[in-house]
C-alpha positions as a Python dict, from the first residue, in 0.01 Angstrom:
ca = {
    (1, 'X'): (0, 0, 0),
    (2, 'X'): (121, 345, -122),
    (3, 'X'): (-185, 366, -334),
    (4, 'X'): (-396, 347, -60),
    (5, 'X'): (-213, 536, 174),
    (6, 'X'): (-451, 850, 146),
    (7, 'X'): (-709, 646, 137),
    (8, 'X'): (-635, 511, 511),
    (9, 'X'): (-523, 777, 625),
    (10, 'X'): (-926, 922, 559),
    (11, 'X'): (-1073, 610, 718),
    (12, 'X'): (-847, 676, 1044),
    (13, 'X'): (-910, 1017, 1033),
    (14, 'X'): (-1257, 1028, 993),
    (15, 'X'): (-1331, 763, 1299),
    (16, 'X'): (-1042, 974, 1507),
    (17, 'X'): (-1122, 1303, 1455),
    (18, 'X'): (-747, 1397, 1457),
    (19, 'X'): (-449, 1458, 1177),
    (20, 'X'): (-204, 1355, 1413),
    (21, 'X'): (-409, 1026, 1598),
    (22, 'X'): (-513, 929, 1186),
    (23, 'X'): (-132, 956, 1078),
    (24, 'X'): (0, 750, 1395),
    (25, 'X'): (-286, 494, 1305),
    (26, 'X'): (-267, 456, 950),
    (27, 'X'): (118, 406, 1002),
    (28, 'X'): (41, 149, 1252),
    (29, 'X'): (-231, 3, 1072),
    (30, 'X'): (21, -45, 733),
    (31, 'X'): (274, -167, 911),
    (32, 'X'): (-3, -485, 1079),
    (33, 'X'): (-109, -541, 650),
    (34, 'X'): (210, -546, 559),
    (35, 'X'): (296, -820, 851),
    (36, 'X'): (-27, -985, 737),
    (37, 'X'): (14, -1018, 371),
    (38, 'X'): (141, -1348, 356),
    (39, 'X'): (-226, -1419, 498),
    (40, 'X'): (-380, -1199, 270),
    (41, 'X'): (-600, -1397, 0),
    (42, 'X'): (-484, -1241, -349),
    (43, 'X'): (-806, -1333, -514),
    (44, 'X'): (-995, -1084, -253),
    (45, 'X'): (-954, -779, -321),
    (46, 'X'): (-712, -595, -112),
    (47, 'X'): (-846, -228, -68),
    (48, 'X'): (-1166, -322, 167),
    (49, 'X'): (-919, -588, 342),
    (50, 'X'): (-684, -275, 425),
    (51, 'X'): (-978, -54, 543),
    (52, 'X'): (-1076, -343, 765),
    (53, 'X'): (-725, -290, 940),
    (54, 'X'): (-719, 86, 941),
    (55, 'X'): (-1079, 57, 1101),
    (56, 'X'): (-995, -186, 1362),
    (57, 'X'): (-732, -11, 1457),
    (58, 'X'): (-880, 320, 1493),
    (59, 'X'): (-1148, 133, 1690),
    (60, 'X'): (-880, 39, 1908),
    (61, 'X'): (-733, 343, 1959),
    (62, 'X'): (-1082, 504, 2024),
    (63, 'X'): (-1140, 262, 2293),
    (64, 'X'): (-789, 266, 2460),
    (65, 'X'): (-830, 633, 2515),
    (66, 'X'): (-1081, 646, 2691),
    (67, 'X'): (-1203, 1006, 2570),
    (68, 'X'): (-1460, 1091, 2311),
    (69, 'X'): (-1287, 1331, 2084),
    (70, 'X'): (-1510, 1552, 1886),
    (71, 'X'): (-1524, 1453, 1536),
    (72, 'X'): (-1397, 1632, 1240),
    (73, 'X'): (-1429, 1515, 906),
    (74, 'X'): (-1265, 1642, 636),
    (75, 'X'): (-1524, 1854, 393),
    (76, 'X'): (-1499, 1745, 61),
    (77, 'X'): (-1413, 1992, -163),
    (78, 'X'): (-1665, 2123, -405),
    (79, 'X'): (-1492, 2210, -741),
    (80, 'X'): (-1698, 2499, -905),
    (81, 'X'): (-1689, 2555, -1274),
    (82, 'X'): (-1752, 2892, -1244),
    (83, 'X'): (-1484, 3130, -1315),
    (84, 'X'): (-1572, 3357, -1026),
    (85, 'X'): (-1674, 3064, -757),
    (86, 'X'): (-1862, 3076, -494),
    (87, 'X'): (-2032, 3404, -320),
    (88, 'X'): (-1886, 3494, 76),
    (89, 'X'): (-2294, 3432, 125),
    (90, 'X'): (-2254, 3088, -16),
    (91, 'X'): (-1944, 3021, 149),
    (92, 'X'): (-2101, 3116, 504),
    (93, 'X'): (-2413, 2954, 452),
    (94, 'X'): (-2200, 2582, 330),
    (95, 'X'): (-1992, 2655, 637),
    (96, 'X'): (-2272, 2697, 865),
    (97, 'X'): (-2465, 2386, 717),
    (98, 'X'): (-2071, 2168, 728),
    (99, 'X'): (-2095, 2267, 1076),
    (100, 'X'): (-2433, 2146, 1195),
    (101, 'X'): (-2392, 1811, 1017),
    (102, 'X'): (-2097, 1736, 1214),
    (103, 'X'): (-2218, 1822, 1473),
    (104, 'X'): (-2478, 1571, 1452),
    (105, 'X'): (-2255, 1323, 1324),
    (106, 'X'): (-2061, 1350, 1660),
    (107, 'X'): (-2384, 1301, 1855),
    (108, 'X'): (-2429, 912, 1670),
    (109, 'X'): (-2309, 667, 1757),
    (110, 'X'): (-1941, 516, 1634),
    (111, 'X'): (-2087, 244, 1442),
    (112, 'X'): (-2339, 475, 1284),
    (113, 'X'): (-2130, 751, 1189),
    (114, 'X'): (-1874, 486, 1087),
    (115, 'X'): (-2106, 349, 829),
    (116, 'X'): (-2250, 687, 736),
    (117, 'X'): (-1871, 787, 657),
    (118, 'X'): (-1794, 471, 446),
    (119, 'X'): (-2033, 529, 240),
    (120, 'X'): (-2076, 922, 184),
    (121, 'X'): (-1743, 1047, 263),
    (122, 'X'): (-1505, 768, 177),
    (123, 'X'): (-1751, 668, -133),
    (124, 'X'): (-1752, 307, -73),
    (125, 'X'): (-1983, 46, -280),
    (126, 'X'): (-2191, -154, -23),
    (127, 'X'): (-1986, -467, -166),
    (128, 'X'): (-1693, -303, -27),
    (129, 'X'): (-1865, -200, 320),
    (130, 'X'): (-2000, -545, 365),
    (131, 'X'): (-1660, -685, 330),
    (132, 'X'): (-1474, -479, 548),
    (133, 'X'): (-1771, -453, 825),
    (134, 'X'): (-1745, -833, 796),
    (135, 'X'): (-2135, -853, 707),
    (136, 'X'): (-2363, -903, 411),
    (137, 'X'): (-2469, -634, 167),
    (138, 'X'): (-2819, -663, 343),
    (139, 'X'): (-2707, -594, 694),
    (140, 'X'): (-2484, -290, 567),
    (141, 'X'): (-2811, -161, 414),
    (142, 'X'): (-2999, -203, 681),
    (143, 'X'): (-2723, -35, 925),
    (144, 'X'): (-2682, 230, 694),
    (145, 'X'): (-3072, 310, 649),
    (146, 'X'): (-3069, 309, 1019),
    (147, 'X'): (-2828, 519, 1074),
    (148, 'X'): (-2942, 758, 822),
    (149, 'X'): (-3277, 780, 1024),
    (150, 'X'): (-3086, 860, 1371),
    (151, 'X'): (-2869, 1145, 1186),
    (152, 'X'): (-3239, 1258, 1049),
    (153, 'X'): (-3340, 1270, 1396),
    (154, 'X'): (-3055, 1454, 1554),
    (155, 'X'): (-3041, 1695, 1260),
    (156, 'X'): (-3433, 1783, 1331),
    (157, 'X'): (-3336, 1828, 1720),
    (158, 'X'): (-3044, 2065, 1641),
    (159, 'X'): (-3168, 2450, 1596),
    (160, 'X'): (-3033, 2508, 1284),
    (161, 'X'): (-3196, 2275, 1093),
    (162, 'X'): (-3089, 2388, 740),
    (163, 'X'): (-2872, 2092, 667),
    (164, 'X'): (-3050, 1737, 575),
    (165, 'X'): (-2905, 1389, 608),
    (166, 'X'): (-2809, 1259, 301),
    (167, 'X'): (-3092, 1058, 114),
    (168, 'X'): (-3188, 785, 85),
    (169, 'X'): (-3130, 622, -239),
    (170, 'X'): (-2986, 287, -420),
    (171, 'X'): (-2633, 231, -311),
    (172, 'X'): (-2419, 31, -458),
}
């Protein structure tokens, strides 16, 4: 479970919007797999069954609250192989576009940006999203296409329209 640790945390974080909500749920969430891995089959594999129980219980949370909390997600970093990096002008204009994609993220839907973040900013295979959304391959597709569209359509609603969904493409 250690090796994963980050790995939920990210997943709670990224459906909670909050360092401290994500740390209180990943803890909670390892310490229901660790109760349930007697139940656990060992020929599945284990890392989309423990993103199935961060999710669910970030769901949870999410619902028990009662309050829609803005969502933050955690930039990923770019790693430049320049020696001097990037210009202030490219850092503004990467801020600006980080900002108006969240933005629009927030204004989806939790299933939709749920998916979204699976795949883009977790980096999960559509094997892995299908197993822990408890779907096929096909549906996550579909969801994720769809959800794609509606970020599309936010992002062309939103006045600075400088950042694009990602695109569409094969996913694995």
């Amino acid at each position: 479970m250690r090796r994963y640790q980050e790995l939920a945390f990210r997943t709670a974080y990224l459906m909670l919007g909050s360092a401290a909500e994500a740390e209180d749920c990943t803890q909670e969430a390892l310490i229901k797999a660790y109760a349930a891995l007697p139940r656990f089959r060992t020929a599945a594999p284990f890392r989309p069954w423990l993103l199935q129980i961060v999710a669910n219980e970030a769901r949870n949370r999410r619902r028990a609250s009662g309050r829609r909390q803005h969502l933050i997600l955690r930039a990923a970093q770019t790693v430049h192989t320049e020696d001097e990096g990037p210009s202030p002008e490219e850092l503004t204009l990467a801020a600006a576009e980080r900002e108006t994609l969240l933005a629009a993220l927030n204004q989806l839907r939790d299933d939709e940006r749920q998916i979204i973040a699976y795949r883009y900013f977790l980096e999960l295979h559509e094997a892995e999203m299908a197993q822990i959304l408890g779907c096929r391959r096909g549906t996550v597709k579909s969801r994720l296409s769809r959800a794609l569209r509606q970020l599309r359509t936010v992002l062309q609603h939103q006045p600075s329209g400088a950042t694009t969904a990602p695109s569409r493409g094969r996913h694995e």
